[in-house]
Coordinates of C-alpha atoms in Angstrom, one line a residue:
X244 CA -50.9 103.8 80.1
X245 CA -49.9 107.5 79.7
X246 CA -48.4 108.9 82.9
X247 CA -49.9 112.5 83.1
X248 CA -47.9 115.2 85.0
X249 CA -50.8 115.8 87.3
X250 CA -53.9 113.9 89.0
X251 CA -57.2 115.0 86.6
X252 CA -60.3 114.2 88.7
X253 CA -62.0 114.4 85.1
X254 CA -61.5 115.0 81.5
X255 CA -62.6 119.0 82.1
X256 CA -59.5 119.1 84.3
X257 CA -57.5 117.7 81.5
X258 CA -58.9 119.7 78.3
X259 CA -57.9 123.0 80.6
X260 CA -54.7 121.6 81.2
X261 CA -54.3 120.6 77.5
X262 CA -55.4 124.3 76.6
X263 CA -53.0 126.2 79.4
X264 CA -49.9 124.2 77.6
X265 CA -50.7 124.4 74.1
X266 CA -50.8 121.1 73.6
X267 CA -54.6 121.0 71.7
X268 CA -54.6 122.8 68.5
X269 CA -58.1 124.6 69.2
X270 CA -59.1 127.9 70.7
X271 CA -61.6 127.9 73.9
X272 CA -64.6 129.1 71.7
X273 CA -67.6 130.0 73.8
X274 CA -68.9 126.7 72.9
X275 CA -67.5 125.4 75.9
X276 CA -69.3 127.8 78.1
X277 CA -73.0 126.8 77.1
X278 CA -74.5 123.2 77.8
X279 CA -76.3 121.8 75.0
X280 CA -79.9 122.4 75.3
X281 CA -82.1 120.2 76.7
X282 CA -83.5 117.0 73.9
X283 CA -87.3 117.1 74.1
X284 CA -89.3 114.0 75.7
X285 CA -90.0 113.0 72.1
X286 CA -86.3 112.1 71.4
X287 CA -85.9 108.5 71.4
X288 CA -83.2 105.8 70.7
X289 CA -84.2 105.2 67.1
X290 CA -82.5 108.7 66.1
X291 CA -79.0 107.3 67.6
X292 CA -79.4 104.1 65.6
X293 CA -80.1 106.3 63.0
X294 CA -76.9 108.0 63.3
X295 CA -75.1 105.0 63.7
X296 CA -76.7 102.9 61.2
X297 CA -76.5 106.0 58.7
X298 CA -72.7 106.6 59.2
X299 CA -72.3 102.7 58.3
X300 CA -74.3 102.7 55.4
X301 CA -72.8 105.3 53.2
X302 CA -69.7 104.0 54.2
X303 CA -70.4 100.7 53.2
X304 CA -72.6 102.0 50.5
X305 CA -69.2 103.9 49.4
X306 CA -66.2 102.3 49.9
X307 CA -66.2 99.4 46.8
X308 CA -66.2 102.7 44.6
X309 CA -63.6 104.8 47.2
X310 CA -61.1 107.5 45.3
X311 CA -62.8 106.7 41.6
X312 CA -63.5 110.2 40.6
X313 CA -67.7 110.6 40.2
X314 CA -67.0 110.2 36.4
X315 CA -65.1 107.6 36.2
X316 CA -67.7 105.9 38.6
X317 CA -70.3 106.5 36.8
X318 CA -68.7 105.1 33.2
X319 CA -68.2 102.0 35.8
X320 CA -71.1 101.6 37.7
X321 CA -73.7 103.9 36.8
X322 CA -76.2 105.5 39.5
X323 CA -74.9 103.4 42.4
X324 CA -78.0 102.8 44.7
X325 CA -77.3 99.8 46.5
X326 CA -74.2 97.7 47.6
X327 CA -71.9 96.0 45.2
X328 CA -70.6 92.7 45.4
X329 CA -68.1 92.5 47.8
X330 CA -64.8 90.3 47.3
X331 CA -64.4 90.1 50.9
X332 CA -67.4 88.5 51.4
X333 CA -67.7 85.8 48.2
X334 CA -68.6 89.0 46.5
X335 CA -71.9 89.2 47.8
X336 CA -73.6 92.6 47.1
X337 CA -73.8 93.4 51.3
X338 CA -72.4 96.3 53.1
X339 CA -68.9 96.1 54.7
X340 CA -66.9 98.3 56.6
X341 CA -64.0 100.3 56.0
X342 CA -62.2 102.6 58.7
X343 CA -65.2 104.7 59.0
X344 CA -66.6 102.4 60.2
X345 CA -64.5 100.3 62.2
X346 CA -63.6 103.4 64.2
X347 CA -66.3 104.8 65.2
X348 CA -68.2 101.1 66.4
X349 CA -64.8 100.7 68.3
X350 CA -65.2 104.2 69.8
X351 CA -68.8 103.6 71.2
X352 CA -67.4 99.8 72.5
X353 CA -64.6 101.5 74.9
X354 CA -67.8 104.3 75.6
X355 CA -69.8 101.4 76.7
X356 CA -66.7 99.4 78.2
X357 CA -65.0 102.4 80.4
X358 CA -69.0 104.2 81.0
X359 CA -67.4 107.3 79.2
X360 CA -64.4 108.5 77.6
X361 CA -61.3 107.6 78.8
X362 CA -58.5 109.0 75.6
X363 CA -55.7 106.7 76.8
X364 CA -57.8 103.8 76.5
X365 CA -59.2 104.7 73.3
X366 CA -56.0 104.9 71.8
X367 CA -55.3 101.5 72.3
X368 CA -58.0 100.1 71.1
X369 CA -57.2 101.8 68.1
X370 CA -53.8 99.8 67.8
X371 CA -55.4 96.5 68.6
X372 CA -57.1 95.3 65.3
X373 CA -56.5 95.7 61.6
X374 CA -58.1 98.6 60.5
X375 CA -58.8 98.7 56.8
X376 CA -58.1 101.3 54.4
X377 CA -55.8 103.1 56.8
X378 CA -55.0 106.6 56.2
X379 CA -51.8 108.4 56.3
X380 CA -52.8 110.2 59.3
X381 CA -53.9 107.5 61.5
X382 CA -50.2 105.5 60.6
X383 CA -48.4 108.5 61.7
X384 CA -50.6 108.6 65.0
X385 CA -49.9 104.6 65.7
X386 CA -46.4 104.9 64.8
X387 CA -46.0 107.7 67.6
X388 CA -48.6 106.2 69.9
X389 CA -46.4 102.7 69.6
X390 CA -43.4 104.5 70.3
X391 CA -44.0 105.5 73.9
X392 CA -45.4 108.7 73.1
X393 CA -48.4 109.9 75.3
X394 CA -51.8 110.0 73.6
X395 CA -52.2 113.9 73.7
X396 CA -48.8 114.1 71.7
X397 CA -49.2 111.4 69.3
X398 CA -52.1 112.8 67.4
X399 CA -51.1 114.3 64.0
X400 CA -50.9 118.3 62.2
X401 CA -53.6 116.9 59.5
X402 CA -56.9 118.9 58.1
X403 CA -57.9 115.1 57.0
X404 CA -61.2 114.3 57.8
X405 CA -60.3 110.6 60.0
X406 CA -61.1 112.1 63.2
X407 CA -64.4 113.7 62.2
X408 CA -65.9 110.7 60.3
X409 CA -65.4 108.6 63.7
X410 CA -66.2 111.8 66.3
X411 CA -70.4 110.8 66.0
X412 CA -70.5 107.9 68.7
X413 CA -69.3 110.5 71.9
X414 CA -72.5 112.1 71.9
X415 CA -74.2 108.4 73.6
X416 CA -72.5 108.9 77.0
X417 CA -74.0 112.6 77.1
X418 CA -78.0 112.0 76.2
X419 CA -78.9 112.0 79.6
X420 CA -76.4 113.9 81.3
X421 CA -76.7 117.2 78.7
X422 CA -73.9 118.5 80.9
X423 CA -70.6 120.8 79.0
X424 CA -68.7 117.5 79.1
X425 CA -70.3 116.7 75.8
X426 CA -67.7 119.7 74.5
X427 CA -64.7 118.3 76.8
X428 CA -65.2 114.7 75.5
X429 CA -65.5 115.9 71.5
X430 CA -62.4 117.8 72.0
X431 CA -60.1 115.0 73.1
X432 CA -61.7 112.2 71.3
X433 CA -60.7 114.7 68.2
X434 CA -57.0 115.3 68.8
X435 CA -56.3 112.1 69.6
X436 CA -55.5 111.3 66.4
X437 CA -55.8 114.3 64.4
X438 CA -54.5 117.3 66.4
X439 CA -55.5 120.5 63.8
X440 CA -57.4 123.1 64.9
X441 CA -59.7 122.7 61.4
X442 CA -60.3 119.5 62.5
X443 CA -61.0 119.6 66.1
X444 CA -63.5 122.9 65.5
X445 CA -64.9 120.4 62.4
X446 CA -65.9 117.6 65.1
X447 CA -67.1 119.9 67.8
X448 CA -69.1 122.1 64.9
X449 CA -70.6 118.4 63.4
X450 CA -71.2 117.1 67.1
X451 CA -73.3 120.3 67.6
X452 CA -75.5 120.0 65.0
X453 CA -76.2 116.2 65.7
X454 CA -77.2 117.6 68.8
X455 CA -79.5 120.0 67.2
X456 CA -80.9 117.6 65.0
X457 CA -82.4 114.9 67.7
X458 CA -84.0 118.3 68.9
X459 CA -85.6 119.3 65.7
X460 CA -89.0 117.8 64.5
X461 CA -89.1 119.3 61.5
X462 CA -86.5 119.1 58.6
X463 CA -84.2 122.3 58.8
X464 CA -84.3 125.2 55.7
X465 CA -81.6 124.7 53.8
X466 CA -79.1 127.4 54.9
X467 CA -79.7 126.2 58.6
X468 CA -76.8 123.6 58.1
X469 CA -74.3 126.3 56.6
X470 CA -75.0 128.8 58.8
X471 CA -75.1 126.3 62.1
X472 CA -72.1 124.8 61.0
X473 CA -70.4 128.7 60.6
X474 CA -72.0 129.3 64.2
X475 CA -70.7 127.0 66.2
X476 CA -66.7 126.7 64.5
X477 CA -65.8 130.3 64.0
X478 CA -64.0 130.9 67.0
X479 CA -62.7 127.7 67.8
X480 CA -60.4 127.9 64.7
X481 CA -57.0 128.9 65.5
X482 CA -55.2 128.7 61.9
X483 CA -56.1 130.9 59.4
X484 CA -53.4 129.1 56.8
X485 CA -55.5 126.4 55.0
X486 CA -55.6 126.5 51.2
X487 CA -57.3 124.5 48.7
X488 CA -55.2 122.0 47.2
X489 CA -57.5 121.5 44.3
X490 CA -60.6 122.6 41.9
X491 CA -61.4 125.9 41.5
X492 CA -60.2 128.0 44.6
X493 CA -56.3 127.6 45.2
X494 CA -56.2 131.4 45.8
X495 CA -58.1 131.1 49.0
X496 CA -56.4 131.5 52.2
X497 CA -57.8 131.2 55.4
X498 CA -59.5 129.6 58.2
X499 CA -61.7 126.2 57.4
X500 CA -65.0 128.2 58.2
X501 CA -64.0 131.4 56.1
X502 CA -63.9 128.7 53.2
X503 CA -66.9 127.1 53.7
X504 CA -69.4 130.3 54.1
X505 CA -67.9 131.8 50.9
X506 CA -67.7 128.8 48.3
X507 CA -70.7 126.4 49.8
X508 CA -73.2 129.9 50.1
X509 CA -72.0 130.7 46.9
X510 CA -72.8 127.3 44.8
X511 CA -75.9 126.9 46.5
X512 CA -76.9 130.4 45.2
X513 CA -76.2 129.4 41.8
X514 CA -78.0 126.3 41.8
X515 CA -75.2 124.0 41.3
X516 CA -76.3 120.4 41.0
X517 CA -74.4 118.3 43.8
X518 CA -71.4 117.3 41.5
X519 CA -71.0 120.4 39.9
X520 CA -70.0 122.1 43.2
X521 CA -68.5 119.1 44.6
X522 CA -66.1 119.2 41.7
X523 CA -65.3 122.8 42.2
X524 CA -64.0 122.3 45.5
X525 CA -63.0 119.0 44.9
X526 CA -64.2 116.6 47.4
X527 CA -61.7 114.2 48.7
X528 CA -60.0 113.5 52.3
X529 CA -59.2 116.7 52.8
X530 CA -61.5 119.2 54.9
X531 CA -61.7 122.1 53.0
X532 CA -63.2 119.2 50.6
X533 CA -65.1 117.3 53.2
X534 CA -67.0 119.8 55.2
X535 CA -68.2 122.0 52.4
X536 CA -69.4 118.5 50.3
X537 CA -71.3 117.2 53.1
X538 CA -72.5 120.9 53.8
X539 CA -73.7 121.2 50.6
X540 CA -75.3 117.3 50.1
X541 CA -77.6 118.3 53.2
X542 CA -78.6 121.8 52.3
X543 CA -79.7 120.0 49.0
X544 CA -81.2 116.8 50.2
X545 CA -81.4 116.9 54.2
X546 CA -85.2 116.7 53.6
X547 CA -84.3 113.0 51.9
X548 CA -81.9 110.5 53.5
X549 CA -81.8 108.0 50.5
X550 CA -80.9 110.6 48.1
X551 CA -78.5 112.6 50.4
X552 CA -76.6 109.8 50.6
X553 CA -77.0 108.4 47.3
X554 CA -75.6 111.6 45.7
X555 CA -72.5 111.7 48.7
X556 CA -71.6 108.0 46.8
X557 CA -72.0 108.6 43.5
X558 CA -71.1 112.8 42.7
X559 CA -67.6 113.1 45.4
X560 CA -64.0 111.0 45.7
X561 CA -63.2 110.5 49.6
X562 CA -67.5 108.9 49.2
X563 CA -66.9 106.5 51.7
X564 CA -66.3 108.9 54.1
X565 CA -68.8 111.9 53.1
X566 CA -71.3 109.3 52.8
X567 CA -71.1 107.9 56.2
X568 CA -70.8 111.5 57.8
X569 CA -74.1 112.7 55.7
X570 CA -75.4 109.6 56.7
X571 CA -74.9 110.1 60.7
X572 CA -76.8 113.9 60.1
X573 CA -80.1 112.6 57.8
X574 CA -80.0 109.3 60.3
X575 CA -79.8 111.9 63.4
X576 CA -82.1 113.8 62.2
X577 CA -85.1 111.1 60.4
X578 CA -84.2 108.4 62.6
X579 CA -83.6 104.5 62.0
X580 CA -86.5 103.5 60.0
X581 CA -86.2 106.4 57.6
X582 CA -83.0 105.0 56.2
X583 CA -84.2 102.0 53.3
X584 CA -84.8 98.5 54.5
X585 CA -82.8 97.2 51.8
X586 CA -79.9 99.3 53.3
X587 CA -80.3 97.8 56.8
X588 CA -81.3 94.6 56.0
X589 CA -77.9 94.3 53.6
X590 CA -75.5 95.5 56.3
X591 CA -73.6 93.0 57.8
X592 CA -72.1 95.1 61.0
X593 CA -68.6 94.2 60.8
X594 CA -65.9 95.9 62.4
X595 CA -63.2 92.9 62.0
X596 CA -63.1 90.7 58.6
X597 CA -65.5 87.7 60.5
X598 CA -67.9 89.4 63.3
X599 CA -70.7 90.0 61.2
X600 CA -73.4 91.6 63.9
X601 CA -71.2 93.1 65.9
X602 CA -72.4 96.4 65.3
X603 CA -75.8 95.9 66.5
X604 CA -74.5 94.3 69.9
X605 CA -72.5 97.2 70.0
X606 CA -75.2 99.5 70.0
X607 CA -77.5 97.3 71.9
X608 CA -75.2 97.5 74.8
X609 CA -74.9 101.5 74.3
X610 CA -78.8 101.4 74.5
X611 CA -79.2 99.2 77.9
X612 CA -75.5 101.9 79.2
X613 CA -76.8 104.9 78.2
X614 CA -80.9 105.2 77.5
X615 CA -82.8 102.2 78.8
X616 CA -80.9 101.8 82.3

């Protein structure tokens, strides 16, 4: 366990602590000042298992067809609208997992297991199964975390989108609670293993608007999620280096937020079809990829979950991932039994190669921790 160099009654106590030292790549935005607002007496558990079950759908709906470019899918596959036989599981066309995930399921089981978020803990869990499809980023973070380095200095200098495509589960602890620790617990669940100050704003922007969304009754106009986004990340950003590494933009400098207001505003003003902006920006692991794909998915089709996250499988690279994170917004925001039957009924809930259903005890235990108690 880390040994910290002073007694935290509680993770506030340690995010200042973490901000008076440097050691979290993130401004103190004013988004840590305001609680979220209050969820209305209509909110109810289905919108969390819409979340969940959203963000492991497109993954699953996405990773059999992971890095093929969209056109090299399509030649391939054509329209992908439902699973693909699987060689992990006698290639039956059912949904698996990949890190996605496997990450965020094992997130909310230390939630539920330590009745909040406890980062030390977290980080071990992440070094205790195989975890498939690892990134870059996450090896480096195991490697240091394995070493004997502290959790707050293992997490890695990467704009990869890892952290964010795992960061939906920490809202469960706060639905009752609605108290700033919502913000605290974002933060440190981010760093842990991607310390970059696009990608901690990224989770704490995307946390925010999952927030929003169990609030909303109505499907959000179309520049809602751009501008909401833009709202809640601007100044947390403390790096104003990023560059495309890709497409159509490499002249671009700047921060992460910058980035997204001018290219995603821009595309959606000139009517770009999904893949044609996708492919301008490119749209693999990287955020400046990421964030302005899903952005742009959900100002197109947030009114639709299927096709949201049909298009975020079949029209960008990293489709795993942008899949399972527009799949966690339209699940958020429609709800369980919005997302197809066919989907659900098809998943298997694995976070290991043989625990089919673990996913739903998973989040039946979050329910009976953190809404039904």
């Amino acid at each position: 366990m880390t040994q910290y160099p002073h007694n935290f009654n509680n993770n506030t106590q340690l995010l200042h602590w973490l901000f008076r030292t440097g050691k979290i790549d993130l401004n103190e935005g004013r988004l840590f000042e305001h609680k979220p607002i209050p969820l209305p007496p209509a909110m109810n558990w289905n919108r969390i298992e819409g979340m969940i079950l959203g963000l492991a759908i497109g993954d699953a709906l996405g990773n059999t067809t992971e890095s093929l470019t969209p056109q090299r899918r399509q030649i391939q596959y054509g329209e992908i609208r439902d699973y693909l036989p699987n060689r992990y599981a006698n290639y039956r066309p059912v949904g698996l997992p990949s890190d996605d995930t496997q990450l965020a399921i094992w997130t909310l089981e230390e939630l539920n297991g330590n009745h909040g978020l406890n980062p030390d803990c977290l980080a071990q869990r992440f070094t205790q199964g195989r975890i498939f499809g690892i990134g870059s980023t996450m090896k480096g973070f195991l490697r240091h975390y394995k070493s004997g380095l502290p959790w707050f200095e293992s997490g890695q200098k990467s704009a990869g989108n890892g952290a964010l495509m795992r960061i939906a589960p920490i809202v469960i602890p706060h639905l009752r609670s609605q108290t700033k620790a919502l913000w605290v617990d974002t933060a440190l669940a981010a760093m842990l293993t991607h310390n970059d100050s696009a990608s901690n704003a990224a989770c704490l922007g995307f946390v925010a608007m999952l927030w929003q969304l169990f609030s909303r009754s109505t499907v959000p106009e179309a520049n809602w999620w751009l501008e909401t986004y833009i709202q809640f990340t601007q100044d947390l950003e403390s790096d104003s280096s990023y560059r495309p590494r890709g497409g159509a933009f490499t002249e671009d400098r700047g921060y992460l937020w910058q980035f997204v207001e001018r290219r995603v505003s821009q595309a959606y003003q000139q009517g770009l079809s999904v893949r044609e902006a996708c492919d301008r920006w490119y749209s693999g692991a990287y955020l400046l990829e990421t964030i302005p794909s899903v952005l742009y998915i959900l100002m197109r089709y947030g009114d639709n979950p299927e096709a949201a996250i049909v298009r975020a499988v079949n029209d960008t690279k990293d489709n795993d991932t942008i899949a399972a994170i527009v799949g966690a917004a339209v699940g958020a925001l429609h709800g369980k039994d919005a997302l197809p039957q066919r989907w659900q009924v098809g998943l298997l809930g694995r976070t290991a190669e043989r625990d089919d259903g673990t996913l739903w005890r998973v989040l039946e235990i979050a329910d009976q921790i953190w809404w039904h108690y």
